[in-house]
Tab-separated table of C-alpha atoms in Angstrom:
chain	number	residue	atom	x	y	z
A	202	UNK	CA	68.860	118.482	-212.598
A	203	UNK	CA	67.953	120.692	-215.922
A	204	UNK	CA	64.151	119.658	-216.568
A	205	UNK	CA	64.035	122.084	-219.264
A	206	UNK	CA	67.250	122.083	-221.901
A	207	UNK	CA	67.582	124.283	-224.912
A	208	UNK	CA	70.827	122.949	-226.030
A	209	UNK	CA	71.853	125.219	-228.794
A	210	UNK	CA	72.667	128.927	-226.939
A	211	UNK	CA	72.854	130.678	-230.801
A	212	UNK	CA	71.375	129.799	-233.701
A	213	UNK	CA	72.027	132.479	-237.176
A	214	UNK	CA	69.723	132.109	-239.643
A	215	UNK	CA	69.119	134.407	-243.273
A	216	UNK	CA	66.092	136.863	-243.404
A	217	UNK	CA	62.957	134.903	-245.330
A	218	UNK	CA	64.370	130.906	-244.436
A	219	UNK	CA	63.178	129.065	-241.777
A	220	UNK	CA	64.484	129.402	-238.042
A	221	UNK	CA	64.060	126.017	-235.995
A	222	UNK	CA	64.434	126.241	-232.355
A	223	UNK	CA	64.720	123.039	-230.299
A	224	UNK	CA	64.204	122.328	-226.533
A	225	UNK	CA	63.996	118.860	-224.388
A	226	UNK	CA	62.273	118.050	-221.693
A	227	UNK	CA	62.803	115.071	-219.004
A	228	UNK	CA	59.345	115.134	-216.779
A	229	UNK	CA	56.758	113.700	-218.215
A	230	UNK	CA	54.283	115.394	-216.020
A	231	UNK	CA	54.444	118.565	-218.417
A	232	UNK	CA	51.011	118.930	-219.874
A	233	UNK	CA	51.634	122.715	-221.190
A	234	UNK	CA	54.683	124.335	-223.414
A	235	UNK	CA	55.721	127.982	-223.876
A	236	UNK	CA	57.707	129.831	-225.839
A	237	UNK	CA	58.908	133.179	-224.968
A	238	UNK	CA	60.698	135.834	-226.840
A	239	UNK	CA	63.065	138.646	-224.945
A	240	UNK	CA	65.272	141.307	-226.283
A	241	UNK	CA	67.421	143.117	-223.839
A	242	UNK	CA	66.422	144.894	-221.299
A	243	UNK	CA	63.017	143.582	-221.617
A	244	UNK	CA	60.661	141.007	-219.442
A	245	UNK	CA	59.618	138.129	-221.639
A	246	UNK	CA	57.189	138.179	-223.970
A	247	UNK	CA	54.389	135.387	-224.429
A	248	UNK	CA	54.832	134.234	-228.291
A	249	UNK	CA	52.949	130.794	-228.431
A	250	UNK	CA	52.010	127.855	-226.649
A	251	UNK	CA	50.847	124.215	-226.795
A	252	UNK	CA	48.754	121.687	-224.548
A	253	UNK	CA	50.083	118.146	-224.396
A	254	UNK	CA	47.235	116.615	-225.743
A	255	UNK	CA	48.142	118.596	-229.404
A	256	UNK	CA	51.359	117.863	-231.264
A	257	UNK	CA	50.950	121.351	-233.177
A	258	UNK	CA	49.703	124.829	-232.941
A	259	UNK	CA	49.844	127.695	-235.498
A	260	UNK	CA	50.282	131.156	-235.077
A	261	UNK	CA	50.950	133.068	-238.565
A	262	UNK	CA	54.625	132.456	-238.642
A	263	UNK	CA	54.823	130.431	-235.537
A	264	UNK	CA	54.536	127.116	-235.357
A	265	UNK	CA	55.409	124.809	-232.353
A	266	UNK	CA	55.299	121.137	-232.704
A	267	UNK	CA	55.097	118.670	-229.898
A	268	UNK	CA	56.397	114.914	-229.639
A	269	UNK	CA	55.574	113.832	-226.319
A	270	UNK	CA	57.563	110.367	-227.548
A	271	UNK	CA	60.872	111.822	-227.125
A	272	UNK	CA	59.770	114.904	-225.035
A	273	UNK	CA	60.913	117.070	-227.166
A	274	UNK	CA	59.318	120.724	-228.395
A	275	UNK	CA	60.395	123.260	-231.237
A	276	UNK	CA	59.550	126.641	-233.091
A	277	UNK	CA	59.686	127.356	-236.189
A	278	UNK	CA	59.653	130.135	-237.620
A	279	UNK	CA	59.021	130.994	-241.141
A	280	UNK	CA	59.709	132.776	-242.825
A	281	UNK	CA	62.362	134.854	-240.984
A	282	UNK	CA	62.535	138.787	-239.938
A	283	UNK	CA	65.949	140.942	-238.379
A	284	UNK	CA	63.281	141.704	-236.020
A	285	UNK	CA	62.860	138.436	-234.473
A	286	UNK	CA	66.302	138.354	-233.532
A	287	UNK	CA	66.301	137.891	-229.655
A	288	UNK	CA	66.312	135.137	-227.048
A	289	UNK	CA	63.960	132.349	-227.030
A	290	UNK	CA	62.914	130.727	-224.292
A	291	UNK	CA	60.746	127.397	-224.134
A	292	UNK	CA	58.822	126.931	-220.541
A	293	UNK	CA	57.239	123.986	-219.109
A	294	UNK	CA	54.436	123.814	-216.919
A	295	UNK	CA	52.482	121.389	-215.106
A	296	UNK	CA	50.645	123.464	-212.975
A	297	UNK	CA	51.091	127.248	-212.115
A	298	UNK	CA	55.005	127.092	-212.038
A	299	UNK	CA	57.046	127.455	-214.969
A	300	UNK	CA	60.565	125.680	-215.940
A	301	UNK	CA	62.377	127.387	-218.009
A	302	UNK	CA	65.182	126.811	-220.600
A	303	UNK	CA	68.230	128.584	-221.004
A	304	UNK	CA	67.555	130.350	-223.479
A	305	UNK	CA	68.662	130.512	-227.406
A	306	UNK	CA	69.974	134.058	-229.287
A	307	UNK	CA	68.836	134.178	-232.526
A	308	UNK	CA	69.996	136.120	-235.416
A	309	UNK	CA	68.409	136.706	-238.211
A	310	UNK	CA	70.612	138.164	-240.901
A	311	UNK	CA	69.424	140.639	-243.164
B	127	UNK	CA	48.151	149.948	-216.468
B	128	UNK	CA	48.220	147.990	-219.678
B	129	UNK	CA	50.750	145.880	-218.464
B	130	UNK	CA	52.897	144.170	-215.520
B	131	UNK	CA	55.084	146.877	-213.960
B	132	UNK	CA	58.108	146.684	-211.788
B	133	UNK	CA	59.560	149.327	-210.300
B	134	UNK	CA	62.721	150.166	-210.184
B	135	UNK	CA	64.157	149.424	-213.354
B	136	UNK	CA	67.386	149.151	-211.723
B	137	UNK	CA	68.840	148.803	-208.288
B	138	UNK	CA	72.440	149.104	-206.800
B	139	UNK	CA	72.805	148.501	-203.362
B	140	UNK	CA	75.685	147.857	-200.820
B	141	UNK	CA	76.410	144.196	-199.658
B	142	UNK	CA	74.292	143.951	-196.341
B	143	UNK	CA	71.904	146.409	-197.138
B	144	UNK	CA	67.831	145.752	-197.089
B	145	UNK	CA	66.228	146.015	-200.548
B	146	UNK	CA	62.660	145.747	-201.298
B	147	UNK	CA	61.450	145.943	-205.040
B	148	UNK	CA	57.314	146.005	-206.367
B	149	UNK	CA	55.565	144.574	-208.979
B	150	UNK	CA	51.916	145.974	-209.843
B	151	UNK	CA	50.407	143.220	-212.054
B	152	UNK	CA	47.756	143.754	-214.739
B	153	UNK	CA	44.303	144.632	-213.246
B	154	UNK	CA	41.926	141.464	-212.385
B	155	UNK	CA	44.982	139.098	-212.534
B	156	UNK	CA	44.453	136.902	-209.514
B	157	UNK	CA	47.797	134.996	-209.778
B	158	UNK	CA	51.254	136.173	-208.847
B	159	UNK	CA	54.685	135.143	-209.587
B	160	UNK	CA	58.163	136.436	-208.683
B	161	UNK	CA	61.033	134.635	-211.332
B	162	UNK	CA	64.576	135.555	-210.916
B	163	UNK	CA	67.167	135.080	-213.732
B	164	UNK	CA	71.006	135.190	-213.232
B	165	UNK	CA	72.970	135.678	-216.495
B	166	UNK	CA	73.000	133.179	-219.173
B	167	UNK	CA	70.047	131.615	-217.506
B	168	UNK	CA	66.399	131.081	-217.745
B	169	UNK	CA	64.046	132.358	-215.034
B	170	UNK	CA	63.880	130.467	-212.077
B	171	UNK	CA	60.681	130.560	-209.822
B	172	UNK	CA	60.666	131.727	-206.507
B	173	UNK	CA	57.053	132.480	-205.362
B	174	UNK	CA	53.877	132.330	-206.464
B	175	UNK	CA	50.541	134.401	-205.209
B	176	UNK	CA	46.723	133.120	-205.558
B	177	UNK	CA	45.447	136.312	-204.260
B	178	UNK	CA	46.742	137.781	-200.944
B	179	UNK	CA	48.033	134.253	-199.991
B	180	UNK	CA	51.791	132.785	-200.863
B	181	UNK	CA	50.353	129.683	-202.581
B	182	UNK	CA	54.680	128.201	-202.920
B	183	UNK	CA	57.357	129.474	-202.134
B	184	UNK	CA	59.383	126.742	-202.324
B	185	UNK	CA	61.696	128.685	-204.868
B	186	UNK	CA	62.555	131.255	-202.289
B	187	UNK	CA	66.638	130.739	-201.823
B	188	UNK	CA	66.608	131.093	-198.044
B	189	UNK	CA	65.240	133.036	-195.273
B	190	UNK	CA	66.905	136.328	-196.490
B	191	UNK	CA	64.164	136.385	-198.882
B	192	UNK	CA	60.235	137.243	-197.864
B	193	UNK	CA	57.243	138.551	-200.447
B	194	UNK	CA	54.058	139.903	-199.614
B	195	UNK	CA	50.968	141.067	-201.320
B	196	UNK	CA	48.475	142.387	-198.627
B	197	UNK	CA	45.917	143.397	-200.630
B	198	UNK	CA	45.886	140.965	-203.476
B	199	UNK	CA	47.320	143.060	-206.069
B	200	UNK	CA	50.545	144.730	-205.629
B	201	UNK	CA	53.246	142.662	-204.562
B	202	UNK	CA	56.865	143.236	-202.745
B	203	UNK	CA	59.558	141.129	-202.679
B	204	UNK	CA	62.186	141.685	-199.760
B	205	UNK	CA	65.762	140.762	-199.406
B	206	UNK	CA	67.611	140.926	-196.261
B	207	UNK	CA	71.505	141.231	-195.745
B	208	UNK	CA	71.887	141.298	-199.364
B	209	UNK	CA	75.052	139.400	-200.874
B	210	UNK	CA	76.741	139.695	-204.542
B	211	UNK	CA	75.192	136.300	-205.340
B	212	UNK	CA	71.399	137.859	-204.948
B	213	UNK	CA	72.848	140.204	-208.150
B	214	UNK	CA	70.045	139.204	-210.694
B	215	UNK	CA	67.326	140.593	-212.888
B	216	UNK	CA	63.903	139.897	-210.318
B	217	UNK	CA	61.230	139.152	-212.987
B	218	UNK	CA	57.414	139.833	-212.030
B	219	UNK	CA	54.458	137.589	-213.709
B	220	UNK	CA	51.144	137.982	-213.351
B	221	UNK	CA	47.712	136.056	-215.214
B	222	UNK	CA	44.331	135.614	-214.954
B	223	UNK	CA	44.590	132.706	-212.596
B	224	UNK	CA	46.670	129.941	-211.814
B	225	UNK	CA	45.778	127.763	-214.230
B	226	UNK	CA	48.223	126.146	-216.780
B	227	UNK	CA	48.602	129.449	-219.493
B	228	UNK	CA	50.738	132.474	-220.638
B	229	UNK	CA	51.564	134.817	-217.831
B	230	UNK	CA	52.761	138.237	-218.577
B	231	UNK	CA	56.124	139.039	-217.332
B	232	UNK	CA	57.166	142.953	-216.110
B	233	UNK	CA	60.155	144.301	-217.426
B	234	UNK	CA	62.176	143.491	-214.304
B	235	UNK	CA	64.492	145.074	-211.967
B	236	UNK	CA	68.054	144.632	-212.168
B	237	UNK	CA	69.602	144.288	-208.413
B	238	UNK	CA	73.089	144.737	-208.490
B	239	UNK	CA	74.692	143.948	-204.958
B	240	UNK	CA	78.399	145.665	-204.571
């Protein structure tokens, strides 16, 4: 049982537009998101995060929205860089442990 | 150090042998976490420290498997008999406490079991 599903594994997107990344959630017990960023051969990297009682939170070009309705997260990013090309993943948490996704690769296309 | 580090960077071992592989989190970081990710997946949780103690380990596969930190900051994580399926990148986290928040992941160690 996937708690955590990022159902898109790649996702291509032109330098400057706007790269939306998508993940689902089933337990409603969640009450903080993460989104991590990891190139290869590299541990994850914290990007940006979000409590349950906010439906957005801002980070210069990162933005992740919440909608607790239909437990359902995404990051946007905006506008687009080659250099954010790598795998996202989106992490749940209710307490200490985390439940990740499986990850999307995203290209950004210069 | 500035950062989480796990050492080594890379492990090949032969099926059956013991491996043990560290993680030295970032100074002052009471909480401890051991993730393991198999290809095409996210990390999956196996332990997590609150000090010197194992606060769950209820992601540890089976008894094959065994962490310790003794002295509340650097951990090991031990595998017995290994087998081709432990072949995984082992992921160390470490943050301030164990409260809901970003941990910083190590680089990881890549066990490769032959």
């Amino acid at each position: 049982d996937q708690q955590v599903k990022q159902n898109s594994p790649s996702l291509s997107v032109q330098e400057g537009r706007i790269s939306i990344l998508n993940c689902d959630y089933t337990n409603s017990m969640f009450d903080y998101f993460l989104w991590y960023k990891k190139y290869p051969a590299e541990g994850p990297t914290f990007l940006i995060s979000i409590s349950s009682i906010k439906d957005k939170n801002e980070d210069g070009r990162f933005t992740v929205f919440l909608n607790k309705s239909a437990k359902h997260l995404s990051l946007h990013i905006v506008p687009s860089q080659p250099g954010d090309s790598a795998v996202y993943f989106c992490a749940a948490s209710q307490t200490y442990k985390y439940i990740f996704g499986t990850g999307t690769r995203l290209k950004v296309l210069a | 150090g500035a950062g989480v580090s796990q050492t080594p960077s890379n492990k090949v071992t032969e099926k059956g042998k013991y491996v043990e592989l560290r993680c030295d989190p970032i100074s002052g970081h009471t909480a401890l976490y051991w993730y393991r990710q198999s290809l095409g997946q996210g990390p999956e949780f196996l332990i997590y420290f609150q000090g010197t103690g194992a606060a769950d380990d209820s992601g540890l596969p089976n008894d094959r498997f065994f962490a310790v930190r003794p002295e509340g900051s650097v951990s090991t994580l031990k595998i017995q008999r290994t087998e081709r399926g432990d072949s995984a990148v082992y992921l160390c986290a470490s943050s301030v406490s164990g409260e809901p928040g970003e941990a910083f992941f190590g680089q990881g160690t890549r066990l490769t079991v032959v």
